[in-house]
Structures are given as structure tokens and as C-alpha cells.
Amino acid sequence: MQRGKENIVLSGFMGSGKTSVGNELSHLTGMPFLDTDALIEEEAGERVHQIFSKGEEEFRALEREKIEEVCRERGVVVAVGGGAVLEPLNVRRLKEGGIIYYLEVSAEEAIKRVPADGTRPLFDPAKAEELLKERKPAYARAADVIVKTDGRTPLEVALEVLGDWKRRKEGSRV
Ligand code: S3P
């Protein structure tokens, strides 16, 4: 692993399991888990959808700031929201400190996983396939590694991520 790339970064569409997999990874490794959406909510004292109601740009600005902040850490597991890697600046920052794992999910499976509780302002089951298709090239471009998640538990996905991450770590030892 290149020096400075000690973080495990989880990216992917809504419903790809970033938070669940991040929690598993944190338990498995003892590394702290930083979920940028949760940190934004904590700091703002509002839920993501409430911030979105003031305009998406309001949320994206907070997301950029939070990503900049978490990327100063090393030895952490980071999960970013489904739109974060659409912005090249965020990708650059995330890559400086870590390996980006793109947790791939099909639209069909995402629809099953995302609760219809209005907490994800950009998730419309009727348009999920279209939005995923539009975003996929950016997810793939940003990724160092692609990990499939359909039909797999968060623990199974976490173990695959961890296996890859450990191999990179060992490979970089001199
Ligand atoms: C978003 C995904 C959400 C959250 C916000 C915007 C997106 O995070 O950041 O609602 O643009 O895909 P999750 O991917 O964790 O649901």
C-alpha cells in the first residue's frame, strides 16, 4: 500500500450497504468508523433530507467540508454518501488518504434495501435504475476496487474488502 493510503473508503449508490459494511469493518479491525452523512447530521443538528430542503447545494457544500475534514485522518474507515464521488475534488481527497471501494448494487436490490421513509431525497424507486446508470461511470472511475454486494450480507462484503485491504498493506511492507 502506498504511504498515506491507510484509510478504507466506502462509496456506492444508495442502498449499497456502505454504513452496514463500514460498521462491520470497524468491528473487525478496531478502526474508527466515520460516516460523513451521520457526521453532517450531528453537526447541523438536522437530518440530511432537512438540509436538502434548503437546496442540494447546501448539502453538497457541507459534504465537501466534511470529506476534507475526515481525509485528514489516517487509519479510519470512511463511508461517503451516494453522490460524493460525483465531485472530482472529493475523489482526490479521498484517494490521498485511502483505497476507494465501490460497493456495487443493482437498482433492483437497492429498491429492496432503501426504506421508503423519505429520508433519501434523491431516491425514487421509479427512477433508481436511470439514476444508477447515469452515475455508474463516475463510481467506477473513482474506484480502486469494485465489490459486488447483491445477495451478500454486510459481513461477507466487509470480509472481501478487508482481505483486499490487508493484501495491499502487506504488499507495501519493505
Ligand atoms: C445521496 C445519498 C445519501 C445522502 C444524500 C444524497 C446521493 O447517502 O448523502 O441523500 O446523492 O446519492 P446514502 O448513499 O448513504 O444513502
mmCIF file with all atom_site columns, C-alpha atoms and ligand atoms in Angstrom:
data_model
loop_
_atom_site.group_PDB
_atom_site.id
_atom_site.type_symbol
_atom_site.label_atom_id
_atom_site.label_alt_id
_atom_site.label_comp_id
_atom_site.label_asym_id
_atom_site.label_entity_id
_atom_site.label_seq_id
_atom_site.pdbx_PDB_ins_code
_atom_site.Cartn_x
_atom_site.Cartn_y
_atom_site.Cartn_z
_atom_site.occupancy
_atom_site.B_iso_or_equiv
_atom_site.pdbx_formal_charge
_atom_site.auth_seq_id
_atom_site.auth_comp_id
_atom_site.auth_asym_id
_atom_site.auth_atom_id
_atom_site.pdbx_PDB_model_num
ATOM   1   C CA . MET A 1 1   ? 0.000   0.000   0.000   1.00 0.00 ? 1   MET A CA 1
ATOM   2   C CA . GLN A 1 2   ? 1.293   3.435   -0.845  1.00 0.00 ? 2   GLN A CA 1
ATOM   3   C CA . ARG A 1 3   ? 2.277   5.506   2.134   1.00 0.00 ? 3   ARG A CA 1
ATOM   4   C CA . GLY A 1 4   ? -0.560  7.704   3.297   1.00 0.00 ? 4   GLY A CA 1
ATOM   5   C CA . LYS A 1 5   ? -3.313  5.439   1.934   1.00 0.00 ? 5   LYS A CA 1
ATOM   6   C CA . GLU A 1 6   ? -4.261  3.789   5.212   1.00 0.00 ? 6   GLU A CA 1
ATOM   7   C CA . ASN A 1 7   ? -7.995  4.519   5.137   1.00 0.00 ? 7   ASN A CA 1
ATOM   8   C CA . ILE A 1 8   ? -10.711 2.212   3.876   1.00 0.00 ? 8   ILE A CA 1
ATOM   9   C CA . VAL A 1 9   ? -13.193 4.335   1.904   1.00 0.00 ? 9   VAL A CA 1
ATOM   10  C CA . LEU A 1 10  ? -16.644 3.003   1.008   1.00 0.00 ? 10  LEU A CA 1
ATOM   11  C CA . SER A 1 11  ? -18.522 4.511   -1.897  1.00 0.00 ? 11  SER A CA 1
ATOM   12  C CA . GLY A 1 12  ? -21.541 3.483   -3.946  1.00 0.00 ? 12  GLY A CA 1
ATOM   13  C CA . PHE A 1 13  ? -25.183 4.081   -4.710  1.00 0.00 ? 13  PHE A CA 1
ATOM   14  C CA . MET A 1 14  ? -27.861 4.500   -2.056  1.00 0.00 ? 14  MET A CA 1
ATOM   15  C CA . GLY A 1 15  ? -28.650 1.073   -0.646  1.00 0.00 ? 15  GLY A CA 1
ATOM   16  C CA . SER A 1 16  ? -25.234 -0.383  -1.470  1.00 0.00 ? 16  SER A CA 1
ATOM   17  C CA . GLY A 1 17  ? -24.665 -1.025  2.242   1.00 0.00 ? 17  GLY A CA 1
ATOM   18  C CA . LYS A 1 18  ? -21.889 1.488   2.948   1.00 0.00 ? 18  LYS A CA 1
ATOM   19  C CA . THR A 1 19  ? -22.993 2.132   6.538   1.00 0.00 ? 19  THR A CA 1
ATOM   20  C CA . SER A 1 20  ? -23.602 -1.537  7.432   1.00 0.00 ? 20  SER A CA 1
ATOM   21  C CA . VAL A 1 21  ? -20.354 -2.647  5.808   1.00 0.00 ? 21  VAL A CA 1
ATOM   22  C CA . GLY A 1 22  ? -18.490 0.232   7.467   1.00 0.00 ? 22  GLY A CA 1
ATOM   23  C CA . ASN A 1 23  ? -19.774 -0.847  10.875  1.00 0.00 ? 23  ASN A CA 1
ATOM   24  C CA . GLU A 1 24  ? -18.677 -4.429  10.214  1.00 0.00 ? 24  GLU A CA 1
ATOM   25  C CA . LEU A 1 25  ? -15.233 -3.266  9.110   1.00 0.00 ? 25  LEU A CA 1
ATOM   26  C CA . SER A 1 26  ? -14.879 -1.122  12.174  1.00 0.00 ? 26  SER A CA 1
ATOM   27  C CA . HIS A 1 27  ? -15.731 -4.099  14.416  1.00 0.00 ? 27  HIS A CA 1
ATOM   28  C CA . LEU A 1 28  ? -13.362 -6.381  12.528  1.00 0.00 ? 28  LEU A CA 1
ATOM   29  C CA . THR A 1 29  ? -10.405 -4.006  12.553  1.00 0.00 ? 29  THR A CA 1
ATOM   30  C CA . GLY A 1 30  ? -10.945 -1.775  15.579  1.00 0.00 ? 30  GLY A CA 1
ATOM   31  C CA . MET A 1 31  ? -10.537 1.216   13.246  1.00 0.00 ? 31  MET A CA 1
ATOM   32  C CA . PRO A 1 32  ? -12.929 4.109   13.943  1.00 0.00 ? 32  PRO A CA 1
ATOM   33  C CA . PHE A 1 33  ? -15.857 4.416   11.532  1.00 0.00 ? 33  PHE A CA 1
ATOM   34  C CA . LEU A 1 34  ? -16.575 7.865   10.100  1.00 0.00 ? 34  LEU A CA 1
ATOM   35  C CA . ASP A 1 35  ? -19.865 8.109   8.193   1.00 0.00 ? 35  ASP A CA 1
ATOM   36  C CA . THR A 1 36  ? -19.902 11.527  6.547   1.00 0.00 ? 36  THR A CA 1
ATOM   37  C CA . ASP A 1 37  ? -23.721 11.760  6.347   1.00 0.00 ? 37  ASP A CA 1
ATOM   38  C CA . ALA A 1 38  ? -24.026 10.944  10.060  1.00 0.00 ? 38  ALA A CA 1
ATOM   39  C CA . LEU A 1 39  ? -21.305 13.467  10.929  1.00 0.00 ? 39  LEU A CA 1
ATOM   40  C CA . ILE A 1 40  ? -23.005 16.163  8.839   1.00 0.00 ? 40  ILE A CA 1
ATOM   41  C CA . GLU A 1 41  ? -26.327 15.459  10.587  1.00 0.00 ? 41  GLU A CA 1
ATOM   42  C CA . GLU A 1 42  ? -24.698 15.549  14.011  1.00 0.00 ? 42  GLU A CA 1
ATOM   43  C CA . GLU A 1 43  ? -23.012 18.862  13.345  1.00 0.00 ? 43  GLU A CA 1
ATOM   44  C CA . ALA A 1 44  ? -26.009 20.507  11.664  1.00 0.00 ? 44  ALA A CA 1
ATOM   45  C CA . GLY A 1 45  ? -28.496 19.128  14.184  1.00 0.00 ? 45  GLY A CA 1
ATOM   46  C CA . GLU A 1 46  ? -30.687 18.225  11.206  1.00 0.00 ? 46  GLU A CA 1
ATOM   47  C CA . ARG A 1 47  ? -31.329 15.174  9.071   1.00 0.00 ? 47  ARG A CA 1
ATOM   48  C CA . VAL A 1 48  ? -29.904 15.053  5.527   1.00 0.00 ? 48  VAL A CA 1
ATOM   49  C CA . HIS A 1 49  ? -33.351 15.463  3.948   1.00 0.00 ? 49  HIS A CA 1
ATOM   50  C CA . GLN A 1 50  ? -33.972 18.579  6.040   1.00 0.00 ? 50  GLN A CA 1
ATOM   51  C CA . ILE A 1 51  ? -30.696 20.085  4.826   1.00 0.00 ? 51  ILE A CA 1
ATOM   52  C CA . PHE A 1 52  ? -31.660 19.130  1.255   1.00 0.00 ? 52  PHE A CA 1
ATOM   53  C CA . SER A 1 53  ? -34.915 21.029  1.615   1.00 0.00 ? 53  SER A CA 1
ATOM   54  C CA . LYS A 1 54  ? -32.810 24.227  1.591   1.00 0.00 ? 54  LYS A CA 1
ATOM   55  C CA . GLY A 1 55  ? -31.319 23.151  -1.717  1.00 0.00 ? 55  GLY A CA 1
ATOM   56  C CA . GLU A 1 56  ? -28.985 20.379  -2.777  1.00 0.00 ? 56  GLU A CA 1
ATOM   57  C CA . GLU A 1 57  ? -26.005 22.772  -2.979  1.00 0.00 ? 57  GLU A CA 1
ATOM   58  C CA . GLU A 1 58  ? -26.348 23.492  0.735   1.00 0.00 ? 58  GLU A CA 1
ATOM   59  C CA . PHE A 1 59  ? -25.855 19.780  1.428   1.00 0.00 ? 59  PHE A CA 1
ATOM   60  C CA . ARG A 1 60  ? -23.055 19.341  -1.124  1.00 0.00 ? 60  ARG A CA 1
ATOM   61  C CA . ALA A 1 61  ? -21.087 22.198  0.462   1.00 0.00 ? 61  ALA A CA 1
ATOM   62  C CA . LEU A 1 62  ? -21.351 20.555  3.901   1.00 0.00 ? 62  LEU A CA 1
ATOM   63  C CA . GLU A 1 63  ? -20.426 17.223  2.349   1.00 0.00 ? 63  GLU A CA 1
ATOM   64  C CA . ARG A 1 64  ? -17.295 18.726  0.721   1.00 0.00 ? 64  ARG A CA 1
ATOM   65  C CA . GLU A 1 65  ? -16.224 20.248  4.037   1.00 0.00 ? 65  GLU A CA 1
ATOM   66  C CA . LYS A 1 66  ? -16.822 17.038  5.970   1.00 0.00 ? 66  LYS A CA 1
ATOM   67  C CA . ILE A 1 67  ? -14.887 14.979  3.431   1.00 0.00 ? 67  ILE A CA 1
ATOM   68  C CA . GLU A 1 68  ? -11.985 17.415  3.634   1.00 0.00 ? 68  GLU A CA 1
ATOM   69  C CA . GLU A 1 69  ? -12.050 17.010  7.413   1.00 0.00 ? 69  GLU A CA 1
ATOM   70  C CA . VAL A 1 70  ? -12.223 13.207  7.546   1.00 0.00 ? 70  VAL A CA 1
ATOM   71  C CA . CYS A 1 71  ? -9.482  12.923  4.917   1.00 0.00 ? 71  CYS A CA 1
ATOM   72  C CA . ARG A 1 72  ? -7.033  14.466  7.364   1.00 0.00 ? 72  ARG A CA 1
ATOM   73  C CA . GLU A 1 73  ? -7.388  11.276  9.440   1.00 0.00 ? 73  GLU A CA 1
ATOM   74  C CA . ARG A 1 74  ? -5.423  8.089   8.849   1.00 0.00 ? 74  ARG A CA 1
ATOM   75  C CA . GLY A 1 75  ? -6.339  4.555   9.913   1.00 0.00 ? 75  GLY A CA 1
ATOM   76  C CA . VAL A 1 76  ? -10.091 5.071   9.689   1.00 0.00 ? 76  VAL A CA 1
ATOM   77  C CA . VAL A 1 77  ? -12.999 3.503   7.831   1.00 0.00 ? 77  VAL A CA 1
ATOM   78  C CA . VAL A 1 78  ? -14.928 6.182   5.902   1.00 0.00 ? 78  VAL A CA 1
ATOM   79  C CA . ALA A 1 79  ? -18.359 5.909   4.256   1.00 0.00 ? 79  ALA A CA 1
ATOM   80  C CA . VAL A 1 80  ? -19.490 8.728   1.985   1.00 0.00 ? 80  VAL A CA 1
ATOM   81  C CA . GLY A 1 81  ? -22.981 9.477   0.645   1.00 0.00 ? 81  GLY A CA 1
ATOM   82  C CA . GLY A 1 82  ? -24.015 8.163   -2.759  1.00 0.00 ? 82  GLY A CA 1
ATOM   83  C CA . GLY A 1 83  ? -23.368 11.473  -4.523  1.00 0.00 ? 83  GLY A CA 1
ATOM   84  C CA . ALA A 1 84  ? -19.973 12.294  -3.013  1.00 0.00 ? 84  ALA A CA 1
ATOM   85  C CA . VAL A 1 85  ? -17.685 10.812  -5.656  1.00 0.00 ? 85  VAL A CA 1
ATOM   86  C CA . LEU A 1 86  ? -19.504 12.628  -8.448  1.00 0.00 ? 86  LEU A CA 1
ATOM   87  C CA . GLU A 1 87  ? -17.325 15.559  -7.443  1.00 0.00 ? 87  GLU A CA 1
ATOM   88  C CA . PRO A 1 88  ? -13.679 15.152  -8.559  1.00 0.00 ? 88  PRO A CA 1
ATOM   89  C CA . LEU A 1 89  ? -12.333 17.228  -5.651  1.00 0.00 ? 89  LEU A CA 1
ATOM   90  C CA . ASN A 1 90  ? -13.881 14.797  -3.155  1.00 0.00 ? 90  ASN A CA 1
ATOM   91  C CA . VAL A 1 91  ? -12.390 11.845  -5.028  1.00 0.00 ? 91  VAL A CA 1
ATOM   92  C CA . ARG A 1 92  ? -8.921  13.411  -4.998  1.00 0.00 ? 92  ARG A CA 1
ATOM   93  C CA . ARG A 1 93  ? -9.101  13.981  -1.259  1.00 0.00 ? 93  ARG A CA 1
ATOM   94  C CA . LEU A 1 94  ? -10.446 10.510  -0.503  1.00 0.00 ? 94  LEU A CA 1
ATOM   95  C CA . LYS A 1 95  ? -7.758  8.866   -2.649  1.00 0.00 ? 95  LYS A CA 1
ATOM   96  C CA . GLU A 1 96  ? -4.955  10.727  -0.927  1.00 0.00 ? 96  GLU A CA 1
ATOM   97  C CA . GLY A 1 97  ? -5.740  9.004   2.346   1.00 0.00 ? 97  GLY A CA 1
ATOM   98  C CA . GLY A 1 98  ? -7.243  5.711   1.339   1.00 0.00 ? 98  GLY A CA 1
ATOM   99  C CA . ILE A 1 99  ? -8.331  2.985   -1.015  1.00 0.00 ? 99  ILE A CA 1
ATOM   100 C CA . ILE A 1 100 ? -11.779 3.582   -2.503  1.00 0.00 ? 100 ILE A CA 1
ATOM   101 C CA . TYR A 1 101 ? -14.031 0.525   -2.561  1.00 0.00 ? 101 TYR A CA 1
ATOM   102 C CA . TYR A 1 102 ? -17.082 0.882   -4.778  1.00 0.00 ? 102 TYR A CA 1
ATOM   103 C CA . LEU A 1 103 ? -19.835 -1.248  -3.297  1.00 0.00 ? 103 LEU A CA 1
ATOM   104 C CA . GLU A 1 104 ? -21.822 -2.194  -6.368  1.00 0.00 ? 104 GLU A CA 1
ATOM   105 C CA . VAL A 1 105 ? -25.544 -2.803  -6.082  1.00 0.00 ? 105 VAL A CA 1
ATOM   106 C CA . SER A 1 106 ? -28.187 -3.326  -8.764  1.00 0.00 ? 106 SER A CA 1
ATOM   107 C CA . ALA A 1 107 ? -31.124 -0.919  -8.931  1.00 0.00 ? 107 ALA A CA 1
ATOM   108 C CA . GLU A 1 108 ? -33.424 -3.856  -8.214  1.00 0.00 ? 108 GLU A CA 1
ATOM   109 C CA . GLU A 1 109 ? -31.618 -4.693  -4.975  1.00 0.00 ? 109 GLU A CA 1
ATOM   110 C CA . ALA A 1 110 ? -31.259 -1.020  -3.971  1.00 0.00 ? 110 ALA A CA 1
ATOM   111 C CA . ILE A 1 111 ? -35.040 -0.639  -4.244  1.00 0.00 ? 111 ILE A CA 1
ATOM   112 C CA . LYS A 1 112 ? -35.465 -3.562  -1.865  1.00 0.00 ? 112 LYS A CA 1
ATOM   113 C CA . ARG A 1 113 ? -32.945 -2.170  0.623   1.00 0.00 ? 113 ARG A CA 1
ATOM   114 C CA . VAL A 1 114 ? -33.757 1.542   0.772   1.00 0.00 ? 114 VAL A CA 1
ATOM   115 C CA . PRO A 1 115 ? -36.644 2.236   3.140   1.00 0.00 ? 115 PRO A CA 1
ATOM   116 C CA . ALA A 1 116 ? -39.479 4.300   1.675   1.00 0.00 ? 116 ALA A CA 1
ATOM   117 C CA . ASP A 1 117 ? -39.388 6.732   4.591   1.00 0.00 ? 117 ASP A CA 1
ATOM   118 C CA . GLY A 1 118 ? -38.487 9.918   2.720   1.00 0.00 ? 118 GLY A CA 1
ATOM   119 C CA . THR A 1 119 ? -35.047 10.200  4.324   1.00 0.00 ? 119 THR A CA 1
ATOM   120 C CA . ARG A 1 120 ? -33.260 9.954   0.952   1.00 0.00 ? 120 ARG A CA 1
ATOM   121 C CA . PRO A 1 121 ? -34.398 12.907  -1.110  1.00 0.00 ? 121 PRO A CA 1
ATOM   122 C CA . LEU A 1 122 ? -32.798 11.663  -4.338  1.00 0.00 ? 122 LEU A CA 1
ATOM   123 C CA . PHE A 1 123 ? -34.124 8.118   -4.158  1.00 0.00 ? 123 PHE A CA 1
ATOM   124 C CA . ASP A 1 124 ? -37.199 7.467   -6.263  1.00 0.00 ? 124 ASP A CA 1
ATOM   125 C CA . PRO A 1 125 ? -37.767 3.740   -6.868  1.00 0.00 ? 125 PRO A CA 1
ATOM   126 C CA . ALA A 1 126 ? -39.297 4.519   -10.260 1.00 0.00 ? 126 ALA A CA 1
ATOM   127 C CA . LYS A 1 127 ? -36.130 6.347   -11.340 1.00 0.00 ? 127 LYS A CA 1
ATOM   128 C CA . ALA A 1 128 ? -33.472 4.382   -9.451  1.00 0.00 ? 128 ALA A CA 1
ATOM   129 C CA . GLU A 1 129 ? -32.363 2.418   -12.496 1.00 0.00 ? 129 GLU A CA 1
ATOM   130 C CA . GLU A 1 130 ? -31.927 5.566   -14.585 1.00 0.00 ? 130 GLU A CA 1
ATOM   131 C CA . LEU A 1 131 ? -30.020 7.414   -11.838 1.00 0.00 ? 131 LEU A CA 1
ATOM   132 C CA . LEU A 1 132 ? -27.749 4.448   -11.192 1.00 0.00 ? 132 LEU A CA 1
ATOM   133 C CA . LYS A 1 133 ? -26.989 4.124   -14.915 1.00 0.00 ? 133 LYS A CA 1
ATOM   134 C CA . GLU A 1 134 ? -26.112 7.815   -15.055 1.00 0.00 ? 134 GLU A CA 1
ATOM   135 C CA . ARG A 1 135 ? -23.805 7.587   -12.029 1.00 0.00 ? 135 ARG A CA 1
ATOM   136 C CA . LYS A 1 136 ? -22.137 4.238   -12.665 1.00 0.00 ? 136 LYS A CA 1
ATOM   137 C CA . PRO A 1 137 ? -19.267 5.581   -14.817 1.00 0.00 ? 137 PRO A CA 1
ATOM   138 C CA . ALA A 1 138 ? -18.332 8.065   -12.071 1.00 0.00 ? 138 ALA A CA 1
ATOM   139 C CA . TYR A 1 139 ? -18.486 5.380   -9.378  1.00 0.00 ? 139 TYR A CA 1
ATOM   140 C CA . ALA A 1 140 ? -16.269 3.100   -11.449 1.00 0.00 ? 140 ALA A CA 1
ATOM   141 C CA . ARG A 1 141 ? -13.814 5.885   -12.330 1.00 0.00 ? 141 ARG A CA 1
ATOM   142 C CA . ALA A 1 142 ? -13.390 6.872   -8.700  1.00 0.00 ? 142 ALA A CA 1
ATOM   143 C CA . ALA A 1 143 ? -12.947 3.301   -7.500  1.00 0.00 ? 143 ALA A CA 1
ATOM   144 C CA . ASP A 1 144 ? -9.725  1.472   -6.769  1.00 0.00 ? 144 ASP A CA 1
ATOM   145 C CA . VAL A 1 145 ? -11.677 -1.745  -6.252  1.00 0.00 ? 145 VAL A CA 1
ATOM   146 C CA . ILE A 1 146 ? -15.224 -2.810  -7.174  1.00 0.00 ? 146 ILE A CA 1
ATOM   147 C CA . VAL A 1 147 ? -17.020 -5.157  -4.777  1.00 0.00 ? 147 VAL A CA 1
ATOM   148 C CA . LYS A 1 148 ? -20.346 -6.767  -5.632  1.00 0.00 ? 148 LYS A CA 1
ATOM   149 C CA . THR A 1 149 ? -22.988 -6.684  -2.909  1.00 0.00 ? 149 THR A CA 1
ATOM   150 C CA . ASP A 1 150 ? -26.180 -8.178  -4.403  1.00 0.00 ? 150 ASP A CA 1
ATOM   151 C CA . GLY A 1 151 ? -27.333 -11.191 -2.384  1.00 0.00 ? 151 GLY A CA 1
ATOM   152 C CA . ARG A 1 152 ? -24.461 -10.834 0.101   1.00 0.00 ? 152 ARG A CA 1
ATOM   153 C CA . THR A 1 153 ? -24.517 -9.886  3.770   1.00 0.00 ? 153 THR A CA 1
ATOM   154 C CA . PRO A 1 154 ? -22.652 -6.796  5.034   1.00 0.00 ? 154 PRO A CA 1
ATOM   155 C CA . LEU A 1 155 ? -20.226 -9.135  6.814   1.00 0.00 ? 155 LEU A CA 1
ATOM   156 C CA . GLU A 1 156 ? -19.436 -11.035 3.611   1.00 0.00 ? 156 GLU A CA 1
ATOM   157 C CA . VAL A 1 157 ? -18.793 -7.768  1.790   1.00 0.00 ? 157 VAL A CA 1
ATOM   158 C CA . ALA A 1 158 ? -16.717 -6.420  4.690   1.00 0.00 ? 158 ALA A CA 1
ATOM   159 C CA . LEU A 1 159 ? -14.545 -9.552  4.702   1.00 0.00 ? 159 LEU A CA 1
ATOM   160 C CA . GLU A 1 160 ? -13.833 -9.169  0.986   1.00 0.00 ? 160 GLU A CA 1
ATOM   161 C CA . VAL A 1 161 ? -12.910 -5.511  1.445   1.00 0.00 ? 161 VAL A CA 1
ATOM   162 C CA . LEU A 1 162 ? -10.722 -6.336  4.420   1.00 0.00 ? 162 LEU A CA 1
ATOM   163 C CA . GLY A 1 163 ? -8.962  -9.169  2.595   1.00 0.00 ? 163 GLY A CA 1
ATOM   164 C CA . ASP A 1 164 ? -8.059  -6.849  -0.264  1.00 0.00 ? 164 ASP A CA 1
ATOM   165 C CA . TRP A 1 165 ? -7.003  -4.048  2.056   1.00 0.00 ? 165 TRP A CA 1
ATOM   166 C CA . LYS A 1 166 ? -4.754  -6.354  4.099   1.00 0.00 ? 166 LYS A CA 1
ATOM   167 C CA . ARG A 1 167 ? -3.111  -7.750  0.963   1.00 0.00 ? 167 ARG A CA 1
ATOM   168 C CA . ARG A 1 168 ? -2.311  -4.213  -0.172  1.00 0.00 ? 168 ARG A CA 1
ATOM   169 C CA . LYS A 1 169 ? -0.938  -3.379  3.250   1.00 0.00 ? 169 LYS A CA 1
ATOM   170 C CA . GLU A 1 170 ? 1.283   -6.455  3.338   1.00 0.00 ? 170 GLU A CA 1
ATOM   171 C CA . GLY A 1 171 ? 2.374   -5.885  -0.246  1.00 0.00 ? 171 GLY A CA 1
ATOM   172 C CA . SER A 1 172 ? 3.636   -2.427  0.622   1.00 0.00 ? 172 SER A CA 1
ATOM   173 C CA . ARG A 1 173 ? 5.778   -3.563  3.540   1.00 0.00 ? 173 ARG A CA 1
ATOM   174 C CA . VAL A 1 174 ? 9.506   -3.142  2.959   1.00 0.00 ? 174 VAL A CA 1
HETATM 175 C C1 . S3P B 2 .   ? -27.209 10.887  -1.716  1.00 0.00 ? 1   S3P B C1 1
HETATM 176 C C2 . S3P B 2 .   ? -27.066 9.770   -0.918  1.00 0.00 ? 1   S3P B C2 1
HETATM 177 C C3 . S3P B 2 .   ? -27.327 9.797   0.525   1.00 0.00 ? 1   S3P B C3 1
HETATM 178 C C4 . S3P B 2 .   ? -27.132 11.199  1.090   1.00 0.00 ? 1   S3P B C4 1
HETATM 179 C C5 . S3P B 2 .   ? -27.950 12.187  0.310   1.00 0.00 ? 1   S3P B C5 1
HETATM 180 C C6 . S3P B 2 .   ? -27.564 12.214  -1.179  1.00 0.00 ? 1   S3P B C6 1
HETATM 181 C C7 . S3P B 2 .   ? -26.938 10.763  -3.169  1.00 0.00 ? 1   S3P B C7 1
HETATM 182 O O1 . S3P B 2 .   ? -26.442 8.902   1.188   1.00 0.00 ? 1   S3P B O1 1
HETATM 183 O O2 . S3P B 2 .   ? -25.787 11.569  1.064   1.00 0.00 ? 1   S3P B O2 1
HETATM 184 O O3 . S3P B 2 .   ? -29.296 11.853  0.460   1.00 0.00 ? 1   S3P B O3 1
HETATM 185 O O4 . S3P B 2 .   ? -26.762 11.792  -3.854  1.00 0.00 ? 1   S3P B O4 1
HETATM 186 O O5 . S3P B 2 .   ? -26.873 9.601   -3.651  1.00 0.00 ? 1   S3P B O5 1
HETATM 187 P P1 . S3P B 2 .   ? -26.557 7.307   1.110   1.00 0.00 ? 1   S3P B P1 1
HETATM 188 O O6 . S3P B 2 .   ? -25.882 6.872   -0.148  1.00 0.00 ? 1   S3P B O6 1
HETATM 189 O O7 . S3P B 2 .   ? -25.810 6.851   2.316   1.00 0.00 ? 1   S3P B O7 1
HETATM 190 O O8 . S3P B 2 .   ? -27.992 6.938   1.154   1.00 0.00 ? 1   S3P B O8 1
#
